Amino acid sequence: MGTPGTPAAVTDVPDRSAAFKDSTSVGLGLVPLGLAFGLLVTRSGLDWWWATAFTTLIYAGSFEFLLIGLVVAVAPLATVALTALLVNIRHLFYALSFPLDRVKGSLGRAYSTFALTDEAYALATGERARSWSGRRIVWLQVFMQVYWAAGATAGALLGAVLPGSVTGLDFALTALFAVLALDAPRDRRGDLPTPLLALLAAVVARLLFPEQLLLAAFALFTAGLLARRFATAGEPRHA
Amino acid sequence: MPDTPYLIAAVTVSAAVTWALRALPFAALAPLRSSATVQYLSTRMPAGVMLILLVYCLRDLPLTETRALAPALALTVTAALHLWRRNALLSILGGTATHVVLMSTVFAR
């Protein structure tokens, strides 16, 4: 630029560029996922632009796949709300570690909480993110939602031309979580009990509470971590 | 089929519930952020959360059918690619492509 910008504008550019780079590897995984979502929207009989509306206004990946099934069946709004609550209940736990305190301004915080997805949470709580500014985190979330909404829109528009025999695109969500799960332990090398505890919580929840797997698994996992902490704490508890 | 007012209401309800779940805990947890226990949880939960979500995605795997091989093989490809190259995009696309090919050919209904 030929003209000098304000201090905020000057510092914004490096944060935006850094956020774009940060978001590329995991964020671009959202594109095939978005394509799959958009494809499912049109194949469910909805107009293509609902894919854009869903991904822009809700932005909760795995729940949005479920939402397609719910709205096509014209489920009662109470059922929609309850499903949104149960499927996204895990986001209650994200507040424990997501660095919202680094984000300045009410608009930034409003958007940052709105766009606190699993992927944003995983990236922003990783080791590399310890030094990230709040602005960088918000831009990261903006880019990731753009990938998601753009992918869904493209998928919906492609829905009419792809042959019906092409199926299985929804595996992208599973692959995404597998990648994030494999990346997370690298931040804490040697902490094997934690993933084992999570796996145990998930399997137990799957067997005992199949209809509420996520809620039960998160509760068991948190309880297990707390029990482990107090069982192994070196310092006095009253400190 | 759903009509437009219903779809608008469903999207609104979904957005409101999801945003509330994400935003409210921050207000309630402000006093807790200095707690050592909360910091302990915050460093250990991310890995576990992702694993639980992975199991959630596979919860309906029909273990008694050969069709279960498609996601199982695709997951193996995803994990192998990621342990080998550590490139998230490659791993996700490779695993998804494997699954699409298998589901559209070998395991097509």
XYZ file of C-alpha atoms in Angstrom:
348
model
C 0.000 0.000 0.000
C 1.159 3.510 -0.751
C -0.546 5.153 2.197
C 0.300 4.570 5.851
C -2.383 2.667 7.724
C -3.526 2.975 11.314
C -1.583 0.953 13.905
C -4.416 -1.585 14.001
C -4.344 -1.951 10.233
C -0.578 -2.328 10.240
C -0.650 -5.082 12.846
C -3.718 -6.688 11.268
C -2.005 -7.691 8.027
C 0.655 -10.002 9.525
C -1.971 -11.565 11.811
C -4.263 -12.182 8.867
C -1.503 -13.699 6.742
C -0.312 -15.860 9.611
C -3.871 -17.001 10.319
C -4.383 -17.928 6.676
C -1.236 -20.044 6.779
C -2.264 -21.583 10.114
C -5.676 -22.510 8.767
C -4.547 -24.045 5.492
C -3.668 -27.576 6.539
C -6.673 -28.351 8.728
C -9.016 -25.766 7.234
C -8.735 -27.127 3.732
C -9.894 -30.431 5.133
C -13.177 -28.599 5.634
C -13.562 -28.172 1.879
C -14.224 -31.841 1.033
C -16.348 -32.017 4.163
C -18.278 -28.969 2.981
C -18.626 -30.507 -0.465
C -20.087 -33.620 1.133
C -22.482 -31.531 3.205
C -23.618 -29.455 0.244
C -24.120 -32.588 -1.800
C -26.288 -34.095 0.927
C -28.381 -30.919 1.101
C -29.362 -31.059 -2.562
C -29.786 -34.825 -2.529
C -32.217 -34.399 0.353
C -34.417 -32.274 -1.875
C -33.564 -28.861 -0.441
C -32.635 -25.890 -2.612
C -28.871 -25.433 -3.072
C -28.734 -22.130 -1.223
C -29.803 -23.764 2.045
C -26.301 -25.246 2.149
C -24.960 -21.689 2.212
C -27.507 -20.614 4.833
C -26.823 -23.584 7.107
C -23.038 -23.211 7.041
C -23.110 -19.432 7.417
C -25.653 -19.202 10.231
C -25.004 -22.341 12.274
C -21.419 -23.463 11.617
C -21.454 -26.701 13.616
C -20.225 -29.352 11.197
C -21.295 -32.720 12.560
C -24.612 -31.369 13.857
C -25.412 -29.839 10.479
C -25.243 -33.263 8.865
C -27.797 -34.453 11.417
C -29.900 -31.340 10.849
C -30.455 -32.291 7.209
C -32.153 -35.486 8.322
C -34.198 -33.666 10.951
C -35.575 -30.928 8.703
C -36.359 -33.296 5.837
C -38.473 -35.259 8.320
C -40.008 -31.958 9.524
C -39.026 -32.789 13.112
C -40.578 -30.616 15.857
C -38.451 -27.596 16.772
C -38.080 -28.991 20.293
C -36.428 -32.071 18.804
C -34.144 -29.880 16.704
C -33.141 -27.856 19.769
C -32.579 -30.948 21.899
C -30.457 -32.571 19.207
C -28.415 -29.384 18.802
C -27.941 -29.316 22.565
C -26.847 -32.930 22.898
C -24.661 -33.125 19.809
C -22.916 -29.838 20.613
C -22.783 -30.316 24.383
C -19.041 -30.865 24.085
C -18.606 -27.153 23.375
C -19.328 -26.483 27.059
C -15.947 -28.036 27.752
C -14.097 -25.921 25.218
C -14.400 -22.839 27.408
C -11.981 -24.514 29.808
C -9.041 -24.066 27.483
C -9.927 -21.851 24.506
C -7.896 -18.609 24.866
C -10.803 -16.171 24.505
C -9.072 -13.855 26.960
C -6.631 -12.930 24.192
C -9.415 -11.734 21.891
C -10.155 -8.009 22.258
C -13.399 -6.191 21.579
C -16.973 -7.367 21.948
C -17.444 -8.004 18.221
C -14.319 -10.134 18.090
C -15.391 -12.117 21.122
C -18.927 -12.557 19.839
C -17.670 -13.975 16.554
C -14.959 -16.032 18.259
C -17.481 -17.788 20.502
C -19.870 -18.227 17.571
C -17.133 -19.890 15.484
C -15.640 -22.014 18.272
C -15.720 -25.252 16.315
C -13.809 -28.433 17.040
C -11.179 -27.546 14.467
C -10.756 -23.985 15.764
C -10.536 -25.347 19.300
C -7.933 -27.958 18.361
C -5.761 -25.428 16.537
C -6.071 -22.616 19.089
C -5.252 -24.866 22.051
C -2.260 -26.549 20.409
C 1.341 -25.930 21.413
C 2.015 -23.749 18.375
C -0.821 -21.414 19.341
C 0.659 -20.387 22.685
C 2.088 -17.248 21.066
C -0.863 -16.380 18.826
C -2.564 -13.018 19.244
C -6.310 -12.766 19.658
C -6.636 -11.175 16.238
C -4.789 -14.083 14.650
C -7.192 -16.511 16.298
C -10.254 -14.637 15.055
C -8.900 -14.477 11.495
C -8.201 -18.201 11.722
C -11.845 -18.787 12.557
C -12.993 -16.510 9.726
C -10.922 -18.410 7.163
C -12.107 -21.773 8.408
C -15.764 -20.783 8.198
C -15.177 -19.452 4.681
C -13.736 -22.843 3.659
C -16.730 -24.576 5.184
C -19.393 -22.344 3.646
C -17.667 -22.196 0.253
C -17.226 -25.960 0.176
C -20.863 -26.527 1.084
C -22.068 -24.084 -1.555
C -19.885 -25.698 -4.209
C -21.057 -29.141 -3.134
C -24.693 -28.129 -3.352
C -24.197 -26.711 -6.836
C -22.362 -29.876 -7.861
C -25.165 -31.996 -6.471
C -27.091 -31.878 -9.713
C -24.204 -33.067 -11.868
C -22.479 -35.764 -9.812
C -23.732 -39.280 -10.581
C -25.870 -40.805 -7.851
C -23.479 -43.711 -7.427
C -20.792 -41.486 -5.905
C -21.230 -41.920 -2.172
C -19.161 -41.990 1.006
C -17.996 -38.360 0.990
C -19.192 -37.956 4.569
C -16.119 -39.919 5.688
C -14.270 -36.577 5.545
C -15.581 -35.772 9.030
C -14.202 -39.016 10.450
C -10.854 -38.444 8.732
C -10.708 -34.916 10.125
C -11.168 -36.083 13.713
C -8.627 -38.871 13.200
C -6.057 -36.328 11.997
C -6.785 -33.951 14.876
C -6.580 -36.825 17.357
C -3.209 -37.910 15.960
C -1.870 -34.344 16.062
C -2.972 -33.505 19.599
C -0.777 -35.971 21.531
C 2.310 -34.533 19.830
C 1.857 -31.501 22.067
C 2.150 -33.769 25.096
C 4.560 -36.504 24.151
C 4.599 -39.277 26.698
C 1.141 -38.532 28.102
C -0.326 -41.849 26.973
C -2.905 -42.248 29.780
C -4.966 -39.301 28.538
C -5.870 -40.709 25.093
C -6.415 -44.125 26.664
C -8.762 -42.543 29.192
C -10.666 -40.794 26.393
C -10.945 -43.996 24.390
C -12.158 -45.892 27.452
C -14.726 -43.174 28.205
C -15.976 -43.294 24.607
C -16.274 -47.086 24.538
C -18.025 -47.254 27.915
C -20.392 -44.468 26.858
C -21.049 -46.262 23.576
C -22.002 -49.449 25.424
C -23.976 -47.972 28.321
C -25.495 -44.789 26.828
C -25.609 -45.319 23.049
C -28.242 -42.622 22.576
C -26.214 -40.028 24.497
C -22.706 -41.116 23.612
C -21.177 -37.647 23.461
C -22.629 -36.346 26.709
C -21.702 -39.501 28.618
C -18.233 -39.780 27.090
C -17.325 -36.175 27.868
C -18.620 -36.460 31.417
C -16.710 -39.713 32.007
C -13.541 -38.320 30.445
C -13.636 -35.170 32.578
C -14.372 -37.185 35.714
C -11.494 -39.515 34.883
C -9.071 -36.631 34.398
C -10.104 -35.038 37.683
C -9.804 -38.333 39.552
C -6.372 -38.889 38.048
C -5.248 -35.377 38.952
C -6.274 -35.661 42.581
C -4.888 -39.170 42.848
C -1.465 -38.116 41.572
C -1.271 -34.527 42.851
C 2.114 -33.866 44.436
C 1.162 -30.643 46.187
C -1.322 -30.376 49.064
C -4.914 -30.013 47.890
C -5.666 -26.994 50.014
C -2.981 -24.904 48.284
C -40.993 -31.700 2.613
C -40.241 -28.756 4.923
C -41.461 -25.293 4.006
C -39.336 -22.159 4.206
C -40.679 -20.743 7.501
C -39.990 -24.095 9.166
C -36.451 -24.220 7.789
C -35.794 -20.661 8.955
C -37.049 -21.546 12.433
C -34.925 -24.719 12.533
C -31.781 -22.810 11.526
C -32.498 -20.085 14.087
C -33.049 -22.571 16.916
C -29.926 -24.507 15.962
C -27.754 -21.390 15.766
C -29.056 -20.064 19.090
C -28.497 -23.322 20.974
C -25.049 -23.863 19.471
C -23.854 -20.318 20.137
C -25.206 -20.383 23.696
C -23.346 -23.623 24.398
C -20.130 -21.996 23.217
C -20.481 -18.536 24.756
C -22.092 -19.025 28.169
C -19.320 -21.138 29.717
C -16.832 -18.314 29.214
C -18.833 -15.977 31.430
C -19.331 -18.622 34.091
C -15.739 -19.819 33.996
C -13.950 -16.490 34.352
C -13.249 -17.048 38.069
C -11.990 -20.546 37.326
C -9.324 -19.712 34.774
C -6.699 -19.206 37.447
C -7.373 -22.604 38.992
C -4.574 -25.171 38.687
C -7.130 -27.909 38.122
C -8.700 -26.031 35.212
C -5.260 -25.511 33.718
C -4.584 -29.232 34.136
C -7.795 -30.044 32.267
C -7.085 -27.474 29.570
C -3.773 -29.078 28.646
C -5.158 -32.595 28.542
C -8.661 -32.339 27.146
C -7.943 -31.474 23.473
C -6.460 -34.876 22.614
C -9.203 -36.749 24.419
C -11.991 -34.677 22.905
C -10.829 -35.480 19.378
C -10.648 -39.203 20.145
C -14.162 -39.204 21.589
C -15.462 -37.431 18.485
C -13.722 -40.028 16.318
C -15.514 -42.837 18.163
C -18.742 -40.849 17.788
C -18.285 -40.771 13.998
C -17.811 -44.545 13.969
C -20.580 -45.335 16.450
C -22.910 -46.793 13.815
C -20.278 -48.942 12.125
C -22.038 -52.198 11.156
C -19.399 -54.516 12.605
C -21.188 -57.640 11.423
C -21.202 -56.618 7.754
C -18.386 -56.513 5.233
C -19.448 -52.932 4.497
C -17.666 -51.975 7.732
C -14.412 -52.592 5.901
C -14.836 -49.390 3.892
C -14.537 -46.935 6.806
C -12.054 -49.232 8.558
C -9.728 -49.286 5.551
C -10.237 -45.575 4.915
C -9.370 -44.818 8.538
C -6.248 -46.962 8.247
C -5.213 -45.041 5.133
C -5.867 -41.727 6.905
C -3.822 -42.677 9.973
C -0.998 -44.225 7.945
C -0.707 -41.178 5.690
C -0.709 -38.875 8.684
C 1.908 -40.776 10.659
C 4.029 -40.916 7.520
C 3.713 -37.387 6.115
C 2.102 -35.283 8.871
C 0.135 -33.371 6.238
C -3.470 -32.981 7.380
C -4.826 -32.129 3.939
C -3.186 -35.159 2.324
C -4.432 -37.456 5.083
C -8.030 -36.232 4.990
C -8.265 -36.273 1.198
C -6.526 -39.644 0.938
C -8.782 -41.262 3.505
C -11.937 -39.729 2.061
C -10.997 -40.691 -1.505
C -10.390 -44.260 -0.345
C -13.809 -44.341 1.297
C -15.595 -42.860 -1.723
C -13.969 -45.356 -4.087
C -14.801 -48.323 -1.861
C -18.380 -47.230 -1.190
C -19.035 -46.453 -4.853
C -17.591 -49.700 -6.187
C -16.825 -52.713 -4.004
C -19.483 -51.974 -1.393
C -22.079 -50.248 -3.561
C -25.593 -51.242 -2.476
